[in-house]
mmCIF file of C-alpha atoms in Angstrom:
data_model
loop_
_atom_site.group_PDB
_atom_site.id
_atom_site.type_symbol
_atom_site.label_atom_id
_atom_site.label_comp_id
_atom_site.label_asym_id
_atom_site.label_seq_id
_atom_site.Cartn_x
_atom_site.Cartn_y
_atom_site.Cartn_z
ATOM 1 C CA UNK A 1 16.023 47.393 -11.903
ATOM 2 C CA UNK A 2 18.009 48.368 -8.836
ATOM 3 C CA UNK A 3 21.763 47.887 -8.522
ATOM 4 C CA UNK A 4 21.374 44.382 -7.069
ATOM 5 C CA UNK A 5 19.025 43.230 -9.838
ATOM 6 C CA UNK A 6 16.291 42.488 -7.302
ATOM 7 C CA UNK A 7 13.309 43.534 -9.366
ATOM 8 C CA UNK A 8 9.877 41.922 -9.624
ATOM 9 C CA UNK A 9 11.168 39.231 -11.999
ATOM 10 C CA UNK A 10 13.825 38.270 -9.459
ATOM 11 C CA UNK A 11 11.112 37.624 -6.845
ATOM 12 C CA UNK A 12 8.807 35.973 -9.374
ATOM 13 C CA UNK A 13 11.551 33.429 -9.931
ATOM 14 C CA UNK A 14 11.973 32.925 -6.180
ATOM 15 C CA UNK A 15 8.265 32.631 -5.408
ATOM 16 C CA UNK A 16 7.621 30.151 -8.215
ATOM 17 C CA UNK A 17 10.242 27.802 -6.744
ATOM 18 C CA UNK A 18 9.493 27.968 -3.025
ATOM 19 C CA UNK A 19 10.727 24.810 -1.298
ATOM 20 C CA UNK A 20 7.735 22.863 -0.017
ATOM 21 C CA UNK A 21 8.375 19.878 2.215
ATOM 22 C CA UNK A 22 6.208 16.830 2.837
ATOM 23 C CA UNK A 23 4.940 15.803 6.248
ATOM 24 C CA UNK A 24 4.466 12.149 7.117
ATOM 25 C CA UNK A 25 1.068 12.639 8.826
ATOM 26 C CA UNK A 26 -0.752 13.538 5.590
ATOM 27 C CA UNK A 27 -2.414 10.664 3.740
ATOM 28 C CA UNK A 28 -0.707 11.074 0.375
ATOM 29 C CA UNK A 29 2.253 13.216 1.491
ATOM 30 C CA UNK A 30 1.175 16.310 -0.432
ATOM 31 C CA UNK A 31 3.506 19.283 -0.643
ATOM 32 C CA UNK A 32 3.222 21.582 2.371
ATOM 33 C CA UNK A 33 1.386 24.867 1.671
ATOM 34 C CA UNK A 34 2.773 26.690 4.710
ATOM 35 C CA UNK A 35 5.416 28.896 3.092
ATOM 36 C CA UNK A 36 3.311 30.137 0.146
ATOM 37 C CA UNK A 37 0.379 30.864 2.469
ATOM 38 C CA UNK A 38 2.688 32.716 4.847
ATOM 39 C CA UNK A 39 3.861 35.009 2.036
ATOM 40 C CA UNK A 40 0.289 35.556 0.817
ATOM 41 C CA UNK A 41 -0.729 36.501 4.354
ATOM 42 C CA UNK A 42 2.046 39.073 4.683
ATOM 43 C CA UNK A 43 1.076 40.587 1.326
ATOM 44 C CA UNK A 44 -2.568 40.867 2.407
ATOM 45 C CA UNK A 45 -1.580 42.696 5.599
ATOM 46 C CA UNK A 46 0.456 45.132 3.498
ATOM 47 C CA UNK A 47 -2.460 45.629 1.078
ATOM 48 C CA UNK A 48 -4.915 46.357 3.908
ATOM 49 C CA UNK A 49 -2.484 48.712 5.687
ATOM 50 C CA UNK A 50 -2.245 46.436 8.712
ATOM 51 C CA UNK A 51 1.506 46.075 8.252
ATOM 52 C CA UNK A 52 3.199 49.448 7.873
ATOM 53 C CA UNK A 53 6.779 48.522 8.757
ATOM 54 C CA UNK A 54 9.060 45.839 7.368
ATOM 55 C CA UNK A 55 9.321 44.120 10.731
ATOM 56 C CA UNK A 56 7.138 41.428 12.277
ATOM 57 C CA UNK A 57 7.840 40.925 15.962
ATOM 58 C CA UNK A 58 6.572 37.536 17.282
ATOM 59 C CA UNK A 59 5.226 39.305 20.353
ATOM 60 C CA UNK A 60 3.360 42.067 18.508
ATOM 61 C CA UNK A 61 -0.181 42.617 17.234
ATOM 62 C CA UNK A 62 1.208 42.347 13.677
ATOM 63 C CA UNK A 63 2.228 38.782 14.442
ATOM 64 C CA UNK A 64 -1.265 37.987 15.783
ATOM 65 C CA UNK A 65 -2.912 39.468 12.658
ATOM 66 C CA UNK A 66 -0.534 37.563 10.412
ATOM 67 C CA UNK A 67 -1.180 34.295 12.215
ATOM 68 C CA UNK A 68 -4.947 34.822 11.972
ATOM 69 C CA UNK A 69 -4.709 35.529 8.224
ATOM 70 C CA UNK A 70 -2.454 32.497 7.751
ATOM 71 C CA UNK A 71 -4.990 30.193 9.443
ATOM 72 C CA UNK A 72 -7.778 31.666 7.309
ATOM 73 C CA UNK A 73 -6.017 30.846 4.040
ATOM 74 C CA UNK A 74 -4.785 27.502 5.330
ATOM 75 C CA UNK A 75 -8.475 26.554 5.699
ATOM 76 C CA UNK A 76 -9.184 27.642 2.114
ATOM 77 C CA UNK A 77 -6.181 26.459 0.086
ATOM 78 C CA UNK A 78 -4.394 24.159 2.503
ATOM 79 C CA UNK A 79 -5.763 20.947 0.966
ATOM 80 C CA UNK A 80 -4.968 18.022 3.246
ATOM 81 C CA UNK A 81 -3.182 20.422 5.601
ATOM 82 C CA UNK A 82 -6.176 22.724 6.064
ATOM 83 C CA UNK A 83 -7.094 21.468 9.537
ATOM 84 C CA UNK A 84 -3.578 21.652 10.956
ATOM 85 C CA UNK A 85 -3.044 23.978 13.915
ATOM 86 C CA UNK A 86 0.029 25.083 15.800
ATOM 87 C CA UNK A 87 2.163 25.214 12.652
ATOM 88 C CA UNK A 88 2.489 28.965 12.030
ATOM 89 C CA UNK A 89 5.969 29.167 13.544
ATOM 90 C CA UNK A 90 7.264 26.743 10.906
ATOM 91 C CA UNK A 91 7.098 29.037 7.856
ATOM 92 C CA UNK A 92 8.046 32.044 9.985
ATOM 93 C CA UNK A 93 11.367 30.344 10.641
ATOM 94 C CA UNK A 94 11.844 28.029 7.654
ATOM 95 C CA UNK A 95 11.265 30.614 4.937
ATOM 96 C CA UNK A 96 14.781 31.897 5.632
ATOM 97 C CA UNK A 97 16.099 28.712 3.989
ATOM 98 C CA UNK A 98 14.678 29.672 0.580
ATOM 99 C CA UNK A 99 17.409 31.267 -1.509
ATOM 100 C CA UNK A 100 17.720 32.466 -5.061
ATOM 101 C CA UNK A 101 19.337 29.743 -7.174
ATOM 102 C CA UNK A 102 21.759 32.117 -8.869
ATOM 103 C CA UNK A 103 22.658 34.566 -6.091
ATOM 104 C CA UNK A 104 22.216 32.230 -3.104
ATOM 105 C CA UNK A 105 20.600 35.116 -1.208
ATOM 106 C CA UNK A 106 17.639 34.905 1.177
ATOM 107 C CA UNK A 107 14.598 37.137 0.863
ATOM 108 C CA UNK A 108 13.233 36.455 4.382
ATOM 109 C CA UNK A 109 15.471 37.331 7.312
ATOM 110 C CA UNK A 110 15.270 36.670 11.047
ATOM 111 C CA UNK A 111 16.877 39.023 13.535
ATOM 112 C CA UNK A 112 17.616 37.432 16.893
ATOM 113 C CA UNK A 113 17.388 39.039 20.306
ATOM 114 C CA UNK A 114 20.613 40.418 21.755
ATOM 115 C CA UNK A 115 21.290 37.294 23.837
ATOM 116 C CA UNK A 116 21.736 35.146 20.711
ATOM 117 C CA UNK A 117 24.403 35.425 18.045
ATOM 118 C CA UNK A 118 23.404 33.473 14.939
ATOM 119 C CA UNK A 119 20.181 31.784 13.861
ATOM 120 C CA UNK A 120 22.251 28.986 12.307
ATOM 121 C CA UNK A 121 23.554 28.013 15.762
ATOM 122 C CA UNK A 122 20.096 27.380 17.212
ATOM 123 C CA UNK A 123 19.220 23.684 17.252
ATOM 124 C CA UNK A 124 16.340 21.617 18.586
ATOM 125 C CA UNK A 125 16.551 18.700 21.022
ATOM 126 C CA UNK A 126 17.493 16.331 18.171
ATOM 127 C CA UNK A 127 20.348 18.587 17.124
ATOM 128 C CA UNK A 128 18.616 19.842 13.983
ATOM 129 C CA UNK A 129 18.918 23.462 12.931
ATOM 130 C CA UNK A 130 15.408 24.705 13.572
ATOM 131 C CA UNK A 131 13.076 26.378 16.052
ATOM 132 C CA UNK A 132 10.593 23.690 16.992
ATOM 133 C CA UNK A 133 7.859 25.588 18.836
ATOM 134 C CA UNK A 134 6.125 28.947 18.715
ATOM 135 C CA UNK A 135 7.166 29.617 22.298
ATOM 136 C CA UNK A 136 10.794 29.153 21.295
ATOM 137 C CA UNK A 137 10.310 31.464 18.310
ATOM 138 C CA UNK A 138 8.986 34.192 20.594
ATOM 139 C CA UNK A 139 11.849 33.635 23.023
ATOM 140 C CA UNK A 140 14.639 33.835 20.438
ATOM 141 C CA UNK A 141 13.513 36.050 17.562
ATOM 142 C CA UNK A 142 13.249 39.832 17.688
ATOM 143 C CA UNK A 143 11.562 40.129 14.289
ATOM 144 C CA UNK A 144 11.331 38.762 10.770
ATOM 145 C CA UNK A 145 11.529 40.916 7.636
ATOM 146 C CA UNK A 146 11.593 40.806 3.847
ATOM 147 C CA UNK A 147 14.390 42.128 1.670
ATOM 148 C CA UNK A 148 14.150 45.906 1.568
ATOM 149 C CA UNK A 149 13.797 45.626 -2.219
ATOM 150 C CA UNK A 150 10.869 43.210 -1.910
ATOM 151 C CA UNK A 151 9.194 45.385 0.707
ATOM 152 C CA UNK A 152 9.429 48.357 -1.652
ATOM 153 C CA UNK A 153 7.992 46.342 -4.561
ATOM 154 C CA UNK A 154 5.041 45.224 -2.422
ATOM 155 C CA UNK A 155 3.994 48.823 -1.786
ATOM 156 C CA UNK A 156 2.792 48.931 -5.400
ATOM 157 C CA UNK A 157 -0.722 47.561 -6.040
ATOM 158 C CA UNK A 158 -0.024 46.043 -9.455
ATOM 159 C CA UNK A 159 3.146 44.370 -8.191
ATOM 160 C CA UNK A 160 1.221 42.830 -5.286
ATOM 161 C CA UNK A 161 -1.384 41.421 -7.667
ATOM 162 C CA UNK A 162 1.308 40.022 -9.941
ATOM 163 C CA UNK A 163 3.240 38.265 -7.175
ATOM 164 C CA UNK A 164 0.074 36.922 -5.547
ATOM 165 C CA UNK A 165 -0.776 35.324 -8.906
ATOM 166 C CA UNK A 166 2.693 33.783 -9.037
ATOM 167 C CA UNK A 167 2.223 32.208 -5.601
ATOM 168 C CA UNK A 168 -1.325 30.989 -6.259
ATOM 169 C CA UNK A 169 -0.016 29.342 -9.426
ATOM 170 C CA UNK A 170 2.102 27.050 -7.236
ATOM 171 C CA UNK A 171 -1.121 25.500 -5.911
ATOM 172 C CA UNK A 172 -2.577 24.859 -9.362
ATOM 173 C CA UNK A 173 0.537 23.817 -11.291
ATOM 174 C CA UNK A 174 1.878 20.750 -9.539
ATOM 175 C CA UNK A 175 -0.859 19.222 -7.392
ATOM 176 C CA UNK A 176 -2.932 16.297 -8.647
ATOM 177 C CA UNK A 177 -6.592 16.837 -9.566
ATOM 178 C CA UNK A 178 -7.930 15.622 -6.215
ATOM 179 C CA UNK A 179 -5.943 18.258 -4.363
ATOM 180 C CA UNK A 180 -6.848 21.024 -6.813
ATOM 181 C CA UNK A 181 -10.573 20.333 -6.697
ATOM 182 C CA UNK A 182 -10.518 20.183 -2.916
ATOM 183 C CA UNK A 183 -9.062 23.708 -2.964
ATOM 184 C CA UNK A 184 -11.638 24.844 -5.536
ATOM 185 C CA UNK A 185 -14.585 23.418 -3.592
ATOM 186 C CA UNK A 186 -13.386 24.854 -0.286
ATOM 187 C CA UNK A 187 -12.777 28.250 -1.856
ATOM 188 C CA UNK A 188 -16.251 28.313 -3.377
ATOM 189 C CA UNK A 189 -17.885 27.629 0.006
ATOM 190 C CA UNK A 190 -15.790 30.394 1.555
ATOM 191 C CA UNK A 191 -16.767 32.765 -1.274
ATOM 192 C CA UNK A 192 -20.449 32.130 -0.507
ATOM 193 C CA UNK A 193 -19.996 33.118 3.134
ATOM 194 C CA UNK A 194 -17.862 36.132 2.204
ATOM 195 C CA UNK A 195 -20.529 37.311 -0.228
ATOM 196 C CA UNK A 196 -23.139 37.096 2.525
ATOM 197 C CA UNK A 197 -20.910 39.023 4.944
ATOM 198 C CA UNK A 198 -20.423 41.987 2.615
ATOM 199 C CA UNK A 199 -23.984 43.231 3.008
ATOM 200 C CA UNK A 200 -24.851 46.121 0.707
ATOM 201 C CA UNK A 201 -21.862 46.589 -1.640
ATOM 202 C CA UNK A 202 -22.881 50.162 -2.410
ATOM 203 C CA UNK A 203 -22.394 51.077 1.241
ATOM 204 C CA UNK A 204 -19.068 49.300 1.594
ATOM 205 C CA UNK A 205 -15.661 50.917 1.521
ATOM 206 C CA UNK A 206 -14.626 49.917 -2.003
ATOM 207 C CA UNK A 207 -10.902 50.395 -1.517
ATOM 208 C CA UNK A 208 -10.927 48.244 1.612
ATOM 209 C CA UNK A 209 -13.077 45.536 0.045
ATOM 210 C CA UNK A 210 -10.934 45.229 -3.099
ATOM 211 C CA UNK A 211 -7.710 45.054 -1.087
ATOM 212 C CA UNK A 212 -9.238 42.596 1.369
ATOM 213 C CA UNK A 213 -10.092 40.274 -1.519
ATOM 214 C CA UNK A 214 -6.647 40.501 -3.156
ATOM 215 C CA UNK A 215 -5.740 36.862 -2.529
ATOM 216 C CA UNK A 216 -9.276 35.546 -3.017
ATOM 217 C CA UNK A 217 -9.515 37.285 -6.403
ATOM 218 C CA UNK A 218 -6.430 35.422 -7.585
ATOM 219 C CA UNK A 219 -7.817 32.095 -6.336
ATOM 220 C CA UNK A 220 -11.095 32.893 -8.110
ATOM 221 C CA UNK A 221 -9.353 33.454 -11.430
ATOM 222 C CA UNK A 222 -7.178 30.332 -11.217
ATOM 223 C CA UNK A 223 -10.156 28.214 -10.120
ATOM 224 C CA UNK A 224 -12.457 29.363 -12.922
ATOM 225 C CA UNK A 225 -9.782 28.759 -15.538
ATOM 226 C CA UNK A 226 -9.154 25.251 -14.174
ATOM 227 C CA UNK A 227 -12.902 24.450 -14.113
ATOM 228 C CA UNK A 228 -13.046 25.259 -17.834
ATOM 229 C CA UNK A 229 -9.946 23.142 -18.514
ATOM 230 C CA UNK A 230 -7.883 26.259 -19.245
ATOM 231 C CA UNK A 231 -9.838 27.044 -22.422
ATOM 232 C CA UNK A 232 -12.221 29.681 -23.700
ATOM 233 C CA UNK A 233 -15.872 28.737 -23.141
ATOM 234 C CA UNK A 234 -16.796 30.274 -26.526
ATOM 235 C CA UNK A 235 -14.087 29.348 -29.035
ATOM 236 C CA UNK A 236 -12.378 26.536 -27.047
ATOM 237 C CA UNK A 237 -8.962 28.195 -27.541
ATOM 238 C CA UNK A 238 -6.401 26.712 -25.161
ATOM 239 C CA UNK A 239 -3.009 28.384 -25.417
ATOM 240 C CA UNK A 240 -0.249 28.243 -22.826
ATOM 241 C CA UNK A 241 3.454 28.960 -22.493
ATOM 242 C CA UNK A 242 6.064 28.204 -19.870
ATOM 243 C CA UNK A 243 8.413 31.230 -19.759
ATOM 244 C CA UNK A 244 12.125 30.538 -19.518
ATOM 245 C CA UNK A 245 13.283 30.082 -15.948
ATOM 246 C CA UNK A 246 9.802 29.474 -14.517
ATOM 247 C CA UNK A 247 8.196 26.201 -13.449
ATOM 248 C CA UNK A 248 4.628 27.307 -14.228
ATOM 249 C CA UNK A 249 2.525 27.860 -17.320
ATOM 250 C CA UNK A 250 0.825 31.098 -18.314
ATOM 251 C CA UNK A 251 -2.511 30.807 -20.107
ATOM 252 C CA UNK A 252 -4.143 33.042 -22.681
ATOM 253 C CA UNK A 253 -7.596 32.755 -21.125
ATOM 254 C CA UNK A 254 -9.017 34.996 -18.397
ATOM 255 C CA UNK A 255 -11.604 34.414 -15.698
ATOM 256 C CA UNK A 256 -14.364 36.910 -16.473
ATOM 257 C CA UNK A 257 -16.815 37.962 -13.759
ATOM 258 C CA UNK A 258 -20.382 37.860 -15.066
ATOM 259 C CA UNK A 259 -21.433 40.542 -12.598
ATOM 260 C CA UNK A 260 -18.329 42.689 -11.983
ATOM 261 C CA UNK A 261 -16.747 42.151 -8.592
ATOM 262 C CA UNK A 262 -17.025 45.894 -7.869
ATOM 263 C CA UNK A 263 -20.822 45.623 -8.107
ATOM 264 C CA UNK A 264 -21.551 42.709 -5.758
ATOM 265 C CA UNK A 265 -18.165 41.575 -4.389
ATOM 266 C CA UNK A 266 -19.202 38.104 -5.508
ATOM 267 C CA UNK A 267 -16.306 35.693 -6.050
ATOM 268 C CA UNK A 268 -18.454 32.558 -6.149
ATOM 269 C CA UNK A 269 -17.208 30.466 -9.027
ATOM 270 C CA UNK A 270 -20.613 30.396 -10.721
ATOM 271 C CA UNK A 271 -20.126 34.151 -11.225
ATOM 272 C CA UNK A 272 -17.224 33.434 -13.548
ATOM 273 C CA UNK A 273 -16.582 32.221 -17.091
ATOM 274 C CA UNK A 274 -13.264 31.353 -18.711
ATOM 275 C CA UNK A 275 -12.800 33.428 -21.877
ATOM 276 C CA UNK A 276 -9.967 34.261 -24.260
ATOM 277 C CA UNK A 277 -8.839 37.896 -24.443
ATOM 278 C CA UNK A 278 -11.072 38.718 -27.426
ATOM 279 C CA UNK A 279 -14.221 37.139 -26.053
ATOM 280 C CA UNK A 280 -13.576 38.526 -22.568
ATOM 281 C CA UNK A 281 -13.552 42.037 -24.026
ATOM 282 C CA UNK A 282 -16.661 41.278 -26.097
ATOM 283 C CA UNK A 283 -18.548 39.879 -23.085
ATOM 284 C CA UNK A 284 -17.645 42.779 -20.772
ATOM 285 C CA UNK A 285 -18.740 45.283 -23.412
ATOM 286 C CA UNK A 286 -22.062 43.602 -24.151
ATOM 287 C CA UNK A 287 -21.280 42.283 -27.643
ATOM 288 C CA UNK A 288 -22.827 38.997 -26.543
ATOM 289 C CA UNK A 289 -24.393 37.290 -23.560
ATOM 290 C CA UNK A 290 -25.834 33.878 -22.709
ATOM 291 C CA UNK A 291 -29.430 32.725 -22.428
ATOM 292 C CA UNK A 292 -30.747 30.382 -19.741
ATOM 293 C CA UNK A 293 -29.622 27.336 -21.718
ATOM 294 C CA UNK A 294 -26.073 28.751 -21.930
ATOM 295 C CA UNK A 295 -26.360 29.498 -25.641
ATOM 296 C CA UNK A 296 -24.729 32.603 -27.099
ATOM 297 C CA UNK A 297 -26.922 35.562 -28.015
ATOM 298 C CA UNK A 298 -25.466 38.516 -29.917
ATOM 299 C CA UNK A 299 -26.188 42.189 -29.538
ATOM 300 C CA UNK A 300 -28.013 43.736 -32.475
ATOM 301 C CA UNK A 301 -25.646 46.668 -32.078
ATOM 302 C CA UNK A 302 -22.610 44.485 -32.831
ATOM 303 C CA UNK A 303 -20.636 45.541 -35.882
ATOM 304 C CA UNK A 304 -18.006 43.023 -36.944
ATOM 305 C CA UNK A 305 -15.634 43.489 -39.851
ATOM 306 C CA UNK A 306 -12.484 41.711 -40.981
ATOM 307 C CA UNK A 307 -10.252 43.539 -43.443
ATOM 308 C CA UNK A 308 -8.681 40.396 -44.835
ATOM 309 C CA UNK A 309 -9.737 36.843 -45.696
ATOM 310 C CA UNK A 310 -11.174 34.988 -42.704
ATOM 311 C CA UNK A 311 -9.953 31.745 -44.259
ATOM 312 C CA UNK A 312 -6.378 33.012 -44.338
ATOM 313 C CA UNK A 313 -6.590 33.901 -40.650
ATOM 314 C CA UNK A 314 -8.448 30.709 -39.753
ATOM 315 C CA UNK A 315 -10.770 32.986 -37.777
ATOM 316 C CA UNK A 316 -14.405 32.435 -36.794
ATOM 317 C CA UNK A 317 -16.351 35.716 -36.473
ATOM 318 C CA UNK A 318 -18.385 36.159 -33.297
ATOM 319 C CA UNK A 319 -21.640 36.212 -35.266
ATOM 320 C CA UNK A 320 -21.051 32.587 -36.283
ATOM 321 C CA UNK A 321 -21.304 31.551 -32.612
ATOM 322 C CA UNK A 322 -24.869 32.881 -32.288
ATOM 323 C CA UNK A 323 -27.100 30.145 -30.868
ATOM 324 C CA UNK A 324 -24.227 27.832 -29.996
ATOM 325 C CA UNK A 325 -23.908 26.460 -26.474
ATOM 326 C CA UNK A 326 -20.719 27.331 -24.619
ATOM 327 C CA UNK A 327 -18.285 24.814 -23.154
ATOM 328 C CA UNK A 328 -19.244 24.177 -19.513
ATOM 329 C CA UNK A 329 -17.512 22.809 -16.378
ATOM 330 C CA UNK A 330 -17.960 19.145 -15.488
ATOM 331 C CA UNK A 331 -19.907 19.952 -12.312
ATOM 332 C CA UNK A 332 -23.264 21.685 -12.770
ATOM 333 C CA UNK A 333 -22.872 23.693 -9.568
ATOM 334 C CA UNK A 334 -20.140 25.677 -11.329
ATOM 335 C CA UNK A 335 -22.227 26.501 -14.411
ATOM 336 C CA UNK A 336 -22.733 30.263 -14.913
ATOM 337 C CA UNK A 337 -25.334 31.506 -12.448
ATOM 338 C CA UNK A 338 -28.647 32.177 -14.212
ATOM 339 C CA UNK A 339 -29.465 35.239 -12.091
ATOM 340 C CA UNK A 340 -26.046 36.682 -12.918
ATOM 341 C CA UNK A 341 -26.635 36.033 -16.623
ATOM 342 C CA UNK A 342 -30.019 37.735 -16.382
ATOM 343 C CA UNK A 343 -28.297 40.770 -14.844
ATOM 344 C CA UNK A 344 -25.725 40.764 -17.674
ATOM 345 C CA UNK A 345 -28.432 40.641 -20.342
ATOM 346 C CA UNK A 346 -30.415 43.441 -18.733
ATOM 347 C CA UNK A 347 -27.456 45.746 -18.205
ATOM 348 C CA UNK A 348 -26.510 45.364 -21.891
ATOM 349 C CA UNK A 349 -30.073 45.363 -23.247
ATOM 350 C CA UNK A 350 -29.822 41.838 -24.663
#
């Protein structure tokens, strides 16, 4: 932790409580996704080395790239807001109003051009403290930037993944089911087109592809877990905890790729299964697979031993699941892809 205490947990707390307004033009007045998507877009530009300096000038190519990325993710996870245009200037300005509850400090800062003194003194025609148009933003603002501490944290790959997960959680924690499944369905259609665009994965630049899919990978994992009702498809374990100070739950289950993402770059949701930690490890290492009726088949190489009473642990050994059908999503289109399962069986000689 640095001397100001602004470590990754500090920003996790901030990101999990981003203020999200409601606009009157949406049918059910859903929470606005603009600020979270703005942050995700900045993080993606950092991950893909398109943003090398902690400054985003509204008249620069960085701003254009950021706006383009923002619109892309607005289409995918924007819900009822996904078709809105001309709104990018809103989070660019309004994110400065988000402050840490304990310190009262901002993490997004706007620096004005020399002709203007304070951002707080700028008001729109109705006398409200805001920049109402993109043209006005470009006229008044020299650049926007993150805290130096946050910028430094985001240079680390694992930290980026962690904070992206925190932000994506805001879309899956508080929205009603209609909104969530709209996001899931839209993401899945986007994943299909992205998979087609990749071409031959073996010829692709792996580092670029994995960084490009940073945000999509997080959406994939949250979507798969939600489709399986946050439980393991094998043992039906559903364990969650809400850590102190956070507004979101953390779940014990993982979203396992059937064919690893590094092999095909396939984030379609039918290439995923929700599994607990134990069964995720067992699946990835070929201890079991699934047949074409989604029943569990075990490897004849599997050796399973418990050094104490199974009854005392209330534990079911993996071998007892042989032949049992897994728990499946409600919609058949999200069932595990049969071609992917065939690949998994072949690669593990099952």
